[in-house]
PDB file of C-alpha atoms in Angstrom:
ATOM      1  CA  UNK A  18      -0.519  -0.061  -0.317  1.00  0.00           C
ATOM      2  CA  UNK A  19       2.616   2.453   0.294  1.00  0.00           C
ATOM      3  CA  UNK A  20       4.188   1.684  -2.290  1.00  0.00           C
ATOM      4  CA  UNK A  21       1.360   1.925  -4.471  1.00  0.00           C
ATOM      5  CA  UNK A  22       1.236   5.487  -2.815  1.00  0.00           C
ATOM      6  CA  UNK A  23       4.090   6.349  -3.224  1.00  0.00           C
ATOM      7  CA  UNK A  24       4.372   6.294  -7.409  1.00  0.00           C
ATOM      8  CA  UNK A  25       1.246   7.867  -6.985  1.00  0.00           C
ATOM      9  CA  UNK A  26       2.826  10.917  -5.205  1.00  0.00           C
ATOM     10  CA  UNK A  27       5.615  10.118  -7.779  1.00  0.00           C
ATOM     11  CA  UNK A  28       2.966  10.203 -11.127  1.00  0.00           C
ATOM     12  CA  UNK A  29       1.075  13.634  -9.747  1.00  0.00           C
ATOM     13  CA  UNK A  30       4.628  15.297  -8.941  1.00  0.00           C
ATOM     14  CA  UNK A  31       5.819  14.625 -12.364  1.00  0.00           C
ATOM     15  CA  UNK A  32       2.756  16.075 -13.850  1.00  0.00           C
ATOM     16  CA  UNK A  33       2.900  19.089 -11.805  1.00  0.00           C
ATOM     17  CA  UNK A  34       6.393  20.373 -11.735  1.00  0.00           C
ATOM     18  CA  UNK A  35       5.913  21.301 -15.863  1.00  0.00           C
ATOM     19  CA  UNK A  36       2.613  23.121 -15.141  1.00  0.00           C
ATOM     20  CA  UNK A  37       1.076  26.152 -16.012  1.00  0.00           C
ATOM     21  CA  UNK A  38      -0.758  27.834 -13.391  1.00  0.00           C
ATOM     22  CA  UNK A  39      -3.884  30.296 -14.053  1.00  0.00           C
ATOM     23  CA  UNK A  40      -6.675  32.392 -11.867  1.00  0.00           C
ATOM     24  CA  UNK A  41      -9.240  33.214 -13.463  1.00  0.00           C
ATOM     25  CA  UNK A  42     -12.866  34.745 -12.710  1.00  0.00           C
ATOM     26  CA  UNK A  43     -15.498  36.327 -13.474  1.00  0.00           C
ATOM     27  CA  UNK A  44     -18.112  39.149 -12.665  1.00  0.00           C
ATOM     28  CA  UNK A  45     -22.262  39.256 -13.622  1.00  0.00           C
ATOM     29  CA  UNK A  46     -25.213  41.236 -12.487  1.00  0.00           C
ATOM     30  CA  UNK A  47     -28.202  40.997 -13.447  1.00  0.00           C
ATOM     31  CA  UNK A  48     -32.035  43.064 -13.343  1.00  0.00           C
ATOM     32  CA  UNK A  49     -35.022  42.171 -14.624  1.00  0.00           C
ATOM     33  CA  UNK A  50     -39.092  42.443 -14.284  1.00  0.00           C
ATOM     34  CA  UNK A  51     -41.676  40.701 -14.373  1.00  0.00           C
ATOM     35  CA  UNK A  52     -43.648  41.518 -17.151  1.00  0.00           C
ATOM     36  CA  UNK A  53     -47.260  43.227 -16.545  1.00  0.00           C
ATOM     37  CA  UNK A  54     -46.699  43.087 -12.869  1.00  0.00           C
ATOM     38  CA  UNK A  55     -44.892  44.724 -10.196  1.00  0.00           C
ATOM     39  CA  UNK A  56     -42.546  41.181  -9.285  1.00  0.00           C
ATOM     40  CA  UNK A  57     -38.016  42.279 -10.180  1.00  0.00           C
ATOM     41  CA  UNK A  58     -35.624  40.496  -9.413  1.00  0.00           C
ATOM     42  CA  UNK A  59     -31.973  41.684  -8.891  1.00  0.00           C
ATOM     43  CA  UNK A  60     -29.199  39.181  -9.878  1.00  0.00           C
ATOM     44  CA  UNK A  61     -24.694  38.848  -8.130  1.00  0.00           C
ATOM     45  CA  UNK A  62     -22.994  36.613  -9.175  1.00  0.00           C
ATOM     46  CA  UNK A  63     -19.023  36.111  -8.903  1.00  0.00           C
ATOM     47  CA  UNK A  64     -17.326  33.152  -9.826  1.00  0.00           C
ATOM     48  CA  UNK A  65     -13.468  32.469  -9.370  1.00  0.00           C
ATOM     49  CA  UNK A  66     -12.135  29.518 -11.368  1.00  0.00           C
ATOM     50  CA  UNK A  67      -7.873  27.843 -10.357  1.00  0.00           C
ATOM     51  CA  UNK A  68      -6.594  25.433 -12.156  1.00  0.00           C
ATOM     52  CA  UNK A  69      -3.455  24.182 -13.876  1.00  0.00           C
ATOM     53  CA  UNK A  70      -2.342  23.594 -17.762  1.00  0.00           C
ATOM     54  CA  UNK A  71      -0.728  19.494 -17.965  1.00  0.00           C
ATOM     55  CA  UNK A  72      -0.061  19.339 -21.612  1.00  0.00           C
ATOM     56  CA  UNK A  73      -0.696  21.575 -24.784  1.00  0.00           C
ATOM     57  CA  UNK A  74      -4.484  20.825 -24.830  1.00  0.00           C
ATOM     58  CA  UNK A  75      -5.039  19.532 -21.873  1.00  0.00           C
ATOM     59  CA  UNK A  76      -5.973  21.853 -17.771  1.00  0.00           C
ATOM     60  CA  UNK A  77      -7.605  20.889 -14.943  1.00  0.00           C
ATOM     61  CA  UNK A  78      -9.686  23.559 -12.917  1.00  0.00           C
ATOM     62  CA  UNK A  79     -12.459  23.647 -10.344  1.00  0.00           C
ATOM     63  CA  UNK A  80     -14.017  26.524 -10.449  1.00  0.00           C
ATOM     64  CA  UNK A  81     -16.436  28.258  -6.878  1.00  0.00           C
ATOM     65  CA  UNK A  82     -19.830  30.065  -8.634  1.00  0.00           C
ATOM     66  CA  UNK A  83     -21.116  32.561  -5.921  1.00  0.00           C
ATOM     67  CA  UNK A  84     -25.010  33.408  -7.309  1.00  0.00           C
ATOM     68  CA  UNK A  85     -27.012  36.203  -5.084  1.00  0.00           C
ATOM     69  CA  UNK A  86     -30.483  36.404  -6.450  1.00  0.00           C
ATOM     70  CA  UNK A  87     -32.934  38.511  -4.560  1.00  0.00           C
ATOM     71  CA  UNK A  88     -36.589  38.713  -5.370  1.00  0.00           C
ATOM     72  CA  UNK A  89     -39.144  41.779  -4.815  1.00  0.00           C
ATOM     73  CA  UNK A  90     -42.012  43.584  -5.831  1.00  0.00           C
ATOM     74  CA  UNK A  91     -42.408  47.773  -6.221  1.00  0.00           C
ATOM     75  CA  UNK A  92     -45.698  48.434  -4.028  1.00  0.00           C
ATOM     76  CA  UNK A  93     -44.615  45.879  -0.765  1.00  0.00           C
ATOM     77  CA  UNK A  94     -41.438  46.593   1.125  1.00  0.00           C
ATOM     78  CA  UNK A  95     -41.183  41.872   1.626  1.00  0.00           C
ATOM     79  CA  UNK A  96     -38.434  40.553  -0.490  1.00  0.00           C
ATOM     80  CA  UNK A  97     -37.447  36.937  -1.013  1.00  0.00           C
ATOM     81  CA  UNK A  98     -33.853  36.398  -0.398  1.00  0.00           C
ATOM     82  CA  UNK A  99     -31.388  33.349  -2.676  1.00  0.00           C
ATOM     83  CA  UNK A 100     -28.325  32.432  -2.045  1.00  0.00           C
ATOM     84  CA  UNK A 101     -26.230  29.291  -4.264  1.00  0.00           C
ATOM     85  CA  UNK A 102     -22.667  28.273  -3.319  1.00  0.00           C
ATOM     86  CA  UNK A 103     -21.255  26.329  -6.393  1.00  0.00           C
ATOM     87  CA  UNK A 104     -17.514  23.900  -6.360  1.00  0.00           C
ATOM     88  CA  UNK A 105     -17.255  22.702  -9.756  1.00  0.00           C
ATOM     89  CA  UNK A 106     -13.772  20.887 -11.086  1.00  0.00           C
ATOM     90  CA  UNK A 107     -13.745  20.284 -13.931  1.00  0.00           C
ATOM     91  CA  UNK A 108     -11.300  19.192 -16.957  1.00  0.00           C
ATOM     92  CA  UNK A 109     -10.592  21.011 -19.593  1.00  0.00           C
ATOM     93  CA  UNK A 110      -9.484  20.010 -24.387  1.00  0.00           C
ATOM     94  CA  UNK A 111      -8.359  22.569 -25.898  1.00  0.00           C
ATOM     95  CA  UNK A 112      -9.163  21.159 -29.764  1.00  0.00           C
ATOM     96  CA  UNK A 113      -8.105  24.480 -32.262  1.00  0.00           C
ATOM     97  CA  UNK A 114      -5.105  27.050 -31.230  1.00  0.00           C
ATOM     98  CA  UNK A 115      -4.526  29.722 -34.358  1.00  0.00           C
ATOM     99  CA  UNK A 116      -2.143  32.859 -33.614  1.00  0.00           C
ATOM    100  CA  UNK A 117      -3.375  34.947 -30.262  1.00  0.00           C
ATOM    101  CA  UNK A 118      -7.342  32.268 -30.213  1.00  0.00           C
ATOM    102  CA  UNK A 119      -8.063  29.120 -28.844  1.00  0.00           C
ATOM    103  CA  UNK A 120     -10.671  27.079 -28.214  1.00  0.00           C
ATOM    104  CA  UNK A 121     -12.019  25.206 -25.857  1.00  0.00           C
ATOM    105  CA  UNK A 122     -13.962  22.305 -24.511  1.00  0.00           C
ATOM    106  CA  UNK A 123     -14.910  21.776 -21.142  1.00  0.00           C
ATOM    107  CA  UNK A 124     -16.105  19.127 -18.868  1.00  0.00           C
ATOM    108  CA  UNK A 125     -16.662  18.774 -15.188  1.00  0.00           C
ATOM    109  CA  UNK A 126     -19.684  18.611 -12.088  1.00  0.00           C
ATOM    110  CA  UNK A 127     -20.570  21.255  -9.809  1.00  0.00           C
ATOM    111  CA  UNK A 128     -22.356  20.105  -6.105  1.00  0.00           C
ATOM    112  CA  UNK A 129     -24.564  23.422  -5.298  1.00  0.00           C
ATOM    113  CA  UNK A 130     -26.294  24.254  -2.146  1.00  0.00           C
ATOM    114  CA  UNK A 131     -29.251  26.996  -2.300  1.00  0.00           C
ATOM    115  CA  UNK A 132     -31.228  29.271   0.954  1.00  0.00           C
ATOM    116  CA  UNK A 133     -33.400  30.669  -0.488  1.00  0.00           C
ATOM    117  CA  UNK A 134     -34.928  32.436   2.915  1.00  0.00           C
ATOM    118  CA  UNK A 135     -35.278  29.317   5.616  1.00  0.00           C
ATOM    119  CA  UNK A 136     -35.228  26.597   2.656  1.00  0.00           C
ATOM    120  CA  UNK A 137     -32.158  24.250   1.705  1.00  0.00           C
ATOM    121  CA  UNK A 138     -31.811  21.677  -1.162  1.00  0.00           C
ATOM    122  CA  UNK A 139     -28.474  20.815  -3.421  1.00  0.00           C
ATOM    123  CA  UNK A 140     -28.648  20.548  -6.755  1.00  0.00           C
ATOM    124  CA  UNK A 141     -25.884  18.514  -9.299  1.00  0.00           C
ATOM    125  CA  UNK A 142     -24.995  19.316 -12.355  1.00  0.00           C
ATOM    126  CA  UNK A 143     -22.541  17.173 -15.218  1.00  0.00           C
ATOM    127  CA  UNK A 144     -21.845  19.558 -17.659  1.00  0.00           C
ATOM    128  CA  UNK A 145     -19.617  19.923 -20.736  1.00  0.00           C
ATOM    129  CA  UNK A 146     -19.308  23.908 -22.748  1.00  0.00           C
ATOM    130  CA  UNK A 147     -17.576  25.344 -25.909  1.00  0.00           C
ATOM    131  CA  UNK A 148     -15.469  28.002 -25.253  1.00  0.00           C
ATOM    132  CA  UNK A 149     -12.895  31.289 -26.849  1.00  0.00           C
ATOM    133  CA  UNK A 150      -9.924  32.691 -25.660  1.00  0.00           C
ATOM    134  CA  UNK A 151      -7.710  35.449 -26.140  1.00  0.00           C
ATOM    135  CA  UNK A 152      -3.775  36.073 -25.293  1.00  0.00           C
ATOM    136  CA  UNK A 153      -3.469  39.210 -24.864  1.00  0.00           C
ATOM    137  CA  UNK A 154       0.285  38.708 -23.061  1.00  0.00           C
ATOM    138  CA  UNK A 155       2.313  36.153 -22.321  1.00  0.00           C
ATOM    139  CA  UNK A 156       0.437  36.002 -18.727  1.00  0.00           C
ATOM    140  CA  UNK A 157      -3.564  37.678 -19.235  1.00  0.00           C
ATOM    141  CA  UNK A 158      -6.431  36.796 -21.563  1.00  0.00           C
ATOM    142  CA  UNK A 159      -9.560  37.290 -21.692  1.00  0.00           C
ATOM    143  CA  UNK A 160     -11.787  34.385 -23.052  1.00  0.00           C
ATOM    144  CA  UNK A 161     -15.898  33.776 -23.405  1.00  0.00           C
ATOM    145  CA  UNK A 162     -18.216  29.996 -22.618  1.00  0.00           C
ATOM    146  CA  UNK A 163     -20.957  28.956 -23.669  1.00  0.00           C
ATOM    147  CA  UNK A 164     -23.420  27.073 -20.806  1.00  0.00           C
ATOM    148  CA  UNK A 165     -23.766  24.409 -23.137  1.00  0.00           C
ATOM    149  CA  UNK A 166     -24.476  20.908 -22.599  1.00  0.00           C
ATOM    150  CA  UNK A 167     -25.708  20.177 -18.777  1.00  0.00           C
ATOM    151  CA  UNK A 168     -28.005  17.635 -16.799  1.00  0.00           C
ATOM    152  CA  UNK A 169     -29.124  19.212 -13.714  1.00  0.00           C
ATOM    153  CA  UNK A 170     -30.426  17.239 -10.560  1.00  0.00           C
ATOM    154  CA  UNK A 171     -32.617  19.105  -7.511  1.00  0.00           C
ATOM    155  CA  UNK A 172     -33.009  17.338  -4.594  1.00  0.00           C
ATOM    156  CA  UNK A 173     -35.945  19.766  -3.568  1.00  0.00           C
ATOM    157  CA  UNK A 174     -37.621  21.487  -5.912  1.00  0.00           C
ATOM    158  CA  UNK A 175     -40.798  22.284  -4.518  1.00  0.00           C
ATOM    159  CA  UNK A 176     -39.448  25.508  -2.626  1.00  0.00           C
ATOM    160  CA  UNK A 177     -42.167  28.205  -2.479  1.00  0.00           C
ATOM    161  CA  UNK A 178     -42.498  28.353  -6.652  1.00  0.00           C
ATOM    162  CA  UNK A 179     -39.266  30.256  -6.831  1.00  0.00           C
ATOM    163  CA  UNK A 180     -38.699  30.939 -10.475  1.00  0.00           C
ATOM    164  CA  UNK A 181     -36.936  28.727 -12.085  1.00  0.00           C
ATOM    165  CA  UNK A 182     -36.308  26.198  -9.719  1.00  0.00           C
ATOM    166  CA  UNK A 183     -39.931  23.541  -9.992  1.00  0.00           C
ATOM    167  CA  UNK A 184     -38.384  20.761 -12.120  1.00  0.00           C
ATOM    168  CA  UNK A 185     -36.174  17.571 -10.261  1.00  0.00           C
ATOM    169  CA  UNK A 186     -34.329  16.935 -13.399  1.00  0.00           C
ATOM    170  CA  UNK A 187     -33.197  19.408 -16.357  1.00  0.00           C
ATOM    171  CA  UNK A 188     -31.577  18.908 -19.736  1.00  0.00           C
ATOM    172  CA  UNK A 189     -30.710  20.414 -21.708  1.00  0.00           C
ATOM    173  CA  UNK A 190     -28.521  22.249 -24.794  1.00  0.00           C
ATOM    174  CA  UNK A 191     -27.672  25.845 -25.321  1.00  0.00           C
ATOM    175  CA  UNK A 192     -25.336  27.184 -27.383  1.00  0.00           C
ATOM    176  CA  UNK A 193     -26.691  30.807 -27.383  1.00  0.00           C
ATOM    177  CA  UNK A 194     -25.190  34.711 -27.270  1.00  0.00           C
ATOM    178  CA  UNK A 195     -27.495  35.212 -24.072  1.00  0.00           C
ATOM    179  CA  UNK A 196     -25.974  32.315 -22.515  1.00  0.00           C
ATOM    180  CA  UNK A 197     -22.144  33.576 -23.142  1.00  0.00           C
ATOM    181  CA  UNK A 198     -19.544  34.490 -20.021  1.00  0.00           C
ATOM    182  CA  UNK A 199     -16.474  36.821 -20.166  1.00  0.00           C
ATOM    183  CA  UNK A 200     -13.848  36.090 -18.030  1.00  0.00           C
ATOM    184  CA  UNK A 201     -10.295  37.836 -17.598  1.00  0.00           C
ATOM    185  CA  UNK A 202      -7.679  35.088 -16.819  1.00  0.00           C
ATOM    186  CA  UNK A 203      -3.811  35.237 -14.999  1.00  0.00           C
ATOM    187  CA  UNK A 204      -1.348  32.923 -15.984  1.00  0.00           C
ATOM    188  CA  UNK A 205       1.644  32.482 -13.456  1.00  0.00           C
TER     189      UNK A 205
END
């Protein structure tokens, strides 16, 4: 058993000795209002990510997804708040590189805990999403990702009628520009 652990540690050390490490993240703000009602929502999202490039085409990483959503009506002071925290390890494969541009596909899973105004539930998502990255310098780049293909399972979908939470299982392909996220990457 000790030999097996030593071999695994030696392989992991060799794989990460020449690895490039990077840190990225995205920040988002959104406000929406329901048509024909006075209901509104405010969403604030923060998604820091850390990863390493272990081969020219392969990267491993983890992303934290923090989202704070408030639902309110204009004519009352009553608000409903939903806070979610997600942990999402992933693997990224770069399949096309031309100059400073490269295209990649990223796949992984996300475990999220949601706490809306006293209700608690969790969700598990499996996803694959395409993206593009542009290297601005040796250390900085910008990237954009689509939502792509995803499957999500929720533990308790009946949490009081919050928008978008009334399903137990959800499967979909989303590849339009409304689901595009941008981020800044720093490599060291």
